[in-house]
Tab-separated table of C-alpha atoms in Angstrom:
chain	number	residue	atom	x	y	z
A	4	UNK	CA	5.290	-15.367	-5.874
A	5	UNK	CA	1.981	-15.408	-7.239
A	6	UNK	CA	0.675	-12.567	-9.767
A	7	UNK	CA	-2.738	-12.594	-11.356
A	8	UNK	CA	-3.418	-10.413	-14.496
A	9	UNK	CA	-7.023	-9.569	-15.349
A	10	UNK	CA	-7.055	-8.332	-19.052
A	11	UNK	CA	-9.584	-8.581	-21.382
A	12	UNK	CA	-7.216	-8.237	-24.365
A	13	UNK	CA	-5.462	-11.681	-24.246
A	14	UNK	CA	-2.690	-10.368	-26.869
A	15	UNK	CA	-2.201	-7.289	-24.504
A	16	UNK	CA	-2.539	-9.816	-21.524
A	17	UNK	CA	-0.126	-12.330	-22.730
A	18	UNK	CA	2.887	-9.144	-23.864
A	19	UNK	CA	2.171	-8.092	-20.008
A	20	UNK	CA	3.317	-11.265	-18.532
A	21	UNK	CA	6.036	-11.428	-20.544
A	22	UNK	CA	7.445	-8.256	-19.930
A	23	UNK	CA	6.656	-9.004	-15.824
A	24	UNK	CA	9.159	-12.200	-16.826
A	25	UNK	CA	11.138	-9.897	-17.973
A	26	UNK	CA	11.362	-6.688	-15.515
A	27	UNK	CA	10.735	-8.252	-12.111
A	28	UNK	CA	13.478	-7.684	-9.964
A	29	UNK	CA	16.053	-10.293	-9.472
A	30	UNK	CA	15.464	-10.915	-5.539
A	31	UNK	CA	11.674	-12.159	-6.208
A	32	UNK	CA	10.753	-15.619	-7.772
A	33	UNK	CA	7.931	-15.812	-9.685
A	34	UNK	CA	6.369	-19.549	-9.479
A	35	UNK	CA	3.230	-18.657	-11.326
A	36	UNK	CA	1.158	-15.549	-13.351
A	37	UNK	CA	-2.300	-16.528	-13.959
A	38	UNK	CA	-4.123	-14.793	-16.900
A	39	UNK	CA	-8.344	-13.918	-16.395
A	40	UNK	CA	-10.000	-12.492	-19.377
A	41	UNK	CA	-12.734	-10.758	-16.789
A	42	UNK	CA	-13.236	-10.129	-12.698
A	43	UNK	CA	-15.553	-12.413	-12.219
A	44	UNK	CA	-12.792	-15.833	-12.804
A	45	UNK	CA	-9.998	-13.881	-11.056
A	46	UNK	CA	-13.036	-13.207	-8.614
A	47	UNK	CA	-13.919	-16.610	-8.535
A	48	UNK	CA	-10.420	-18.165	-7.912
A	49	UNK	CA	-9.623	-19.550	-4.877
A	50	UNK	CA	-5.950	-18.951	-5.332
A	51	UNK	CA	-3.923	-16.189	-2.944
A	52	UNK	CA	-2.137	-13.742	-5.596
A	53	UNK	CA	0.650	-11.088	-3.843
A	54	UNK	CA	0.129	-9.164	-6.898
A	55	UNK	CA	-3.032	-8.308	-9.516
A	56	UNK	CA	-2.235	-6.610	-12.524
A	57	UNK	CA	-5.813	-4.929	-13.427
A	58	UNK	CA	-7.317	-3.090	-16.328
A	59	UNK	CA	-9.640	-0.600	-15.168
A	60	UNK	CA	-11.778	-0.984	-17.713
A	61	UNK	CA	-13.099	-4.547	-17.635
A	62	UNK	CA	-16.075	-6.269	-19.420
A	63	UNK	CA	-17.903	-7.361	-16.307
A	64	UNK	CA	-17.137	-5.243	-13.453
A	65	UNK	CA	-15.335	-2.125	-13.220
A	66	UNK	CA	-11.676	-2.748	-12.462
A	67	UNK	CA	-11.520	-0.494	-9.071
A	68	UNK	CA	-14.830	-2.353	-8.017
A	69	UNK	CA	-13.205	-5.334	-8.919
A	70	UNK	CA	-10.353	-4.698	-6.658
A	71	UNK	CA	-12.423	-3.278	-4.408
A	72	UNK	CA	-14.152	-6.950	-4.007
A	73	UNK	CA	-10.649	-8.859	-4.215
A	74	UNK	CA	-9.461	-6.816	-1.280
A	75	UNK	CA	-12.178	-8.433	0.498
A	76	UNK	CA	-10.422	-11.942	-0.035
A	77	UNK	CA	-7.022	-10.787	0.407
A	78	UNK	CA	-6.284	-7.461	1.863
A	79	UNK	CA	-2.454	-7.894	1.737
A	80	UNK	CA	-2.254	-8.042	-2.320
A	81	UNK	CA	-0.213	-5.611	-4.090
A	82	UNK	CA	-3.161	-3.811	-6.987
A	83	UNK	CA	-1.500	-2.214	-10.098
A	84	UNK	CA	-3.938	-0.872	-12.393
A	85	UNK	CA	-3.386	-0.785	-16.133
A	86	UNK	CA	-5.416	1.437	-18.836
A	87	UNK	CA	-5.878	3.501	-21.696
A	88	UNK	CA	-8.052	5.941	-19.897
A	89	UNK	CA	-6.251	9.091	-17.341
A	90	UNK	CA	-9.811	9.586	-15.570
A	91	UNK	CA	-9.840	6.388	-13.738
A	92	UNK	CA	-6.686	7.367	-11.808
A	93	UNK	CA	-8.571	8.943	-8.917
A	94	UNK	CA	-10.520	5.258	-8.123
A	95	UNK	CA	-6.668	3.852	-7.498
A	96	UNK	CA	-6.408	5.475	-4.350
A	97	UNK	CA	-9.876	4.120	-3.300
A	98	UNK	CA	-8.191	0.805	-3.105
A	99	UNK	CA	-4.513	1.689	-2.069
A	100	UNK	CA	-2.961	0.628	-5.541
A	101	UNK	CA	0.487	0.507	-5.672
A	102	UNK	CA	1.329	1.804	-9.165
A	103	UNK	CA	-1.741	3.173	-11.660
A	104	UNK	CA	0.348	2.592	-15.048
A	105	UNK	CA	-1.537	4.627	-18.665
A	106	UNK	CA	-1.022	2.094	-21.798
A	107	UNK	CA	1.090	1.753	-23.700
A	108	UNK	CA	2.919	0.621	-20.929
A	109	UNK	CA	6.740	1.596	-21.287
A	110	UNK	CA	9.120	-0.298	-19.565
A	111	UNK	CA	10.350	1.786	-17.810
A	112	UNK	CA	7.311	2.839	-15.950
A	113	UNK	CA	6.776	-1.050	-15.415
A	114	UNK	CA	10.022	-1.297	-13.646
A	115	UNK	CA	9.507	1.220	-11.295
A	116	UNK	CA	6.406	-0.267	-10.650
A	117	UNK	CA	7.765	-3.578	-9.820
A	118	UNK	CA	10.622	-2.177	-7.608
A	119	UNK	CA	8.074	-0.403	-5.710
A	120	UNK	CA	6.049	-3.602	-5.446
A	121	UNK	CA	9.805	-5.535	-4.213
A	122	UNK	CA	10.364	-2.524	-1.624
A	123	UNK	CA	6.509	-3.170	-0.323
A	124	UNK	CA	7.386	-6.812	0.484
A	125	UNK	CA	10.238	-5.949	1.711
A	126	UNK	CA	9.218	-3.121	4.313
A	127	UNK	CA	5.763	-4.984	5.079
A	128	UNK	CA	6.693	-6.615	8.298
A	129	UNK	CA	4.815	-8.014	11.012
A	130	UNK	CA	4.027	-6.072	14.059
A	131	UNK	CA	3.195	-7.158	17.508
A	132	UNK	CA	1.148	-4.447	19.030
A	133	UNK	CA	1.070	-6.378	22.447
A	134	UNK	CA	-2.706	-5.196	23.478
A	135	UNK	CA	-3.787	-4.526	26.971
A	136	UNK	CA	-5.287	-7.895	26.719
A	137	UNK	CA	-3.585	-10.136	24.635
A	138	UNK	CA	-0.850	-10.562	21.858
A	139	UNK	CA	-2.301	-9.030	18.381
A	140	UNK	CA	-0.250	-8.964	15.521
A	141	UNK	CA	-0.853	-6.406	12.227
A	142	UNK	CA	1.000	-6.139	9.037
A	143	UNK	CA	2.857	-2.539	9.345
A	144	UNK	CA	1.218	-1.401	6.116
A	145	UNK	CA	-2.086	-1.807	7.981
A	146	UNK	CA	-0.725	0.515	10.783
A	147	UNK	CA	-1.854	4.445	9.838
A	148	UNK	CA	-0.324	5.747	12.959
A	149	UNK	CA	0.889	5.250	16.370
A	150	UNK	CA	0.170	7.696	19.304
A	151	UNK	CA	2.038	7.717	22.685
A	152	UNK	CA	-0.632	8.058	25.064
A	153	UNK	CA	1.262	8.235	28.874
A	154	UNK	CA	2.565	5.311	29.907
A	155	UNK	CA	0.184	3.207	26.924
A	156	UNK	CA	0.912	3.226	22.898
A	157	UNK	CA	-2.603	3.858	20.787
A	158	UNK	CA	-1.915	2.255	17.620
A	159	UNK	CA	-4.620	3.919	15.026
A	160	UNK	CA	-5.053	1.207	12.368
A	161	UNK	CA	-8.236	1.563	9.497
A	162	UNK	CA	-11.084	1.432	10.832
A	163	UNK	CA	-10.259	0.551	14.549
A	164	UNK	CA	-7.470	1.613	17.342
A	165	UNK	CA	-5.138	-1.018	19.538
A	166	UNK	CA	-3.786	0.296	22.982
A	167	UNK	CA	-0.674	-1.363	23.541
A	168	UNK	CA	1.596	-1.586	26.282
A	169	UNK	CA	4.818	-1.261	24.129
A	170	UNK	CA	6.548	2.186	24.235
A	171	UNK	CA	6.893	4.559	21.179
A	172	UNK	CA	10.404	3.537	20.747
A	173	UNK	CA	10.632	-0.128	20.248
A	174	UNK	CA	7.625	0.619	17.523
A	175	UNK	CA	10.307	3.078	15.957
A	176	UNK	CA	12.883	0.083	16.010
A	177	UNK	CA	10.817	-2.739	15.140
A	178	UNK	CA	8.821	-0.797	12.009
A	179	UNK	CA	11.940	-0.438	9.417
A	180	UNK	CA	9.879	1.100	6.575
A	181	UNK	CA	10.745	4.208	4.766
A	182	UNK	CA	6.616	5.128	4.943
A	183	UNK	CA	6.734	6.143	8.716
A	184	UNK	CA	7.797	9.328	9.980
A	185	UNK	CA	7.913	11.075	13.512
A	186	UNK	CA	6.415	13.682	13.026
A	187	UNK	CA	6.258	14.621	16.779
A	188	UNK	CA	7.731	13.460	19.865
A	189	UNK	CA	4.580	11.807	20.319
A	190	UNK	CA	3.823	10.344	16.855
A	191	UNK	CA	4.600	8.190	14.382
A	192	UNK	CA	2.823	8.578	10.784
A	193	UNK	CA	2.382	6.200	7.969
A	194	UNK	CA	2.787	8.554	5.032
A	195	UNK	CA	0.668	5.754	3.289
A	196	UNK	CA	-2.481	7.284	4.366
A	197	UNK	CA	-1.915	11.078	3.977
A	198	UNK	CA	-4.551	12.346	2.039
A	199	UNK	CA	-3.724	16.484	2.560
A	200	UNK	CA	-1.098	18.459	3.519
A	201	UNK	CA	-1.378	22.089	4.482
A	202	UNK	CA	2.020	23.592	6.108
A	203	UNK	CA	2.433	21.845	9.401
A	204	UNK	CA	-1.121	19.804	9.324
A	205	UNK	CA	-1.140	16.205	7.661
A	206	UNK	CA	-4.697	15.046	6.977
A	207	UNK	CA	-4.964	11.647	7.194
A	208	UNK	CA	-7.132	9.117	5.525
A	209	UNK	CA	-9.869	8.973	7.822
A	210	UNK	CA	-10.110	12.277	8.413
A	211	UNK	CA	-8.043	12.726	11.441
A	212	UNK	CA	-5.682	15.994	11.552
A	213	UNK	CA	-1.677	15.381	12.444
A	214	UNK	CA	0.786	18.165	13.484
A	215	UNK	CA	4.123	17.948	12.447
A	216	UNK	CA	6.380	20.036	14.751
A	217	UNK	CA	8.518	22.861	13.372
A	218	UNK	CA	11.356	21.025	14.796
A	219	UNK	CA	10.591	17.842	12.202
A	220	UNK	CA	9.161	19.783	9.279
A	221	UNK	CA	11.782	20.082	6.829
A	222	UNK	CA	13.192	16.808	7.425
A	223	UNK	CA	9.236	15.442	6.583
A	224	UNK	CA	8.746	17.701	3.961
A	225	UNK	CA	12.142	15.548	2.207
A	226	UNK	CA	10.988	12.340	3.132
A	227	UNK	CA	7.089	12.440	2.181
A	228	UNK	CA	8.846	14.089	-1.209
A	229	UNK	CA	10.948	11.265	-1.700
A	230	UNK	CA	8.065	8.850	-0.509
A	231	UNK	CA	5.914	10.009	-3.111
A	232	UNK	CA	8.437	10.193	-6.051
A	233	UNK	CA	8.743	6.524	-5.339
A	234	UNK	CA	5.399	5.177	-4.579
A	235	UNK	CA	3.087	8.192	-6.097
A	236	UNK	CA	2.860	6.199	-9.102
């Protein structure tokens, strides 16, 4: 496991790792945590990190632009933001950050954080969507919902869709991740990319409107609670 931390306070930076030593959960082995004292290095490096620890308030760049930019490298890296100021929260979700912690970071916050970032490893798995045309595989984080469209699956991911020939069903069995939810006979919702909810109506991230049938709706209204108590930051 490789974690990068870009802090411009090296004391600060340096107490972080330590307490990342110290608070990672047993099942993942750190091999390395790499200290930058501004985006542009941890810009510049050519190492892969699966996790960047970022302060939001960076000498160079802006820490959600600099995340912005690092998701450009590697779009599968875990972001935790770190800082002193409560307005940047809002530019987390920009970048799908996993955990936006205020400083002085208490331990226990950092924790949760951590256990969040173990469950997102462990949940992420790798999807074949089977296309039309040929095999194409996705990470299932990537995956903002899945449509049964007759006899054909529409997989919505950002930015572009997949038809697939696989049925709603084995998606449901292969995609063991606490983030999706059926929220109709015909759909399957990454709770990831809810941006609104307004009674039965999920608005998604890219604008797209959901129904949840009455059927489902307390049973989603649990889970997306208990989805966001753990991942909501």
């Amino acid at each position: 496991m490789y974690i990068a931390i870009c802090e411009d306070n090296l004391s600060e930076a340096a107490a972080l790792k330590t307490k990342i030593e110290n608070y990672m959960p047993n099942s993942i082995l750190i091999t390395r945590i790499d200290i930058f004292e501004c985006a542009e290095k941890l810009l510049a490096s050519d190492e892969v990190y699966d996790l960047v620890v970022l302060d939001c308030k960076l000498p160079d760049i802006d820490g959600v632009e600099a995340a912005r930019l690092y998701r450009e490298k590697n779009r599968f890296a875990a972001i935790i933001f770190v800082t002193a100021y409560i307005e940047y929260a809002a530019g987390g979700y920009e970048v799908d950050a996993l955990r936006y912690l205020l400083k002085p970071i208490s331990n226990d916050k950092l924790s949760e954080a951590l256990v969040a970032f173990e469950s997102s490893i462990r949940s992420d798995c790798t999807v074949e969507v089977r296309g039309l045309r040929e095999p194409f595989f996705v990470k299932s984080s990537e995956i903002m919902y899945i449509e049964a469209v007759g006899r054909k699956t529409v997989v919505r991911l950002v930015g572009t869709s997949v038809e697939s020939h696989k049925s709603l069903a084995v998606f449901e069995q292969e995609i063991r991740s606490d983030a999706f939810f059926k929220t109709r006979r015909q759909f399957i919702v990454n709770m990831k990319y809810i941006r609104r909810k307004d009674g039965n109506e999920l608005y998604m991230e890219n604008g797209e409107k959901v129904i949840i049938s009455r059927r489902t709706l307390a049973n989603f209204n649990r889970a997306y609670i208990n989805y966001l108590k753990f991942y909501g930051g």
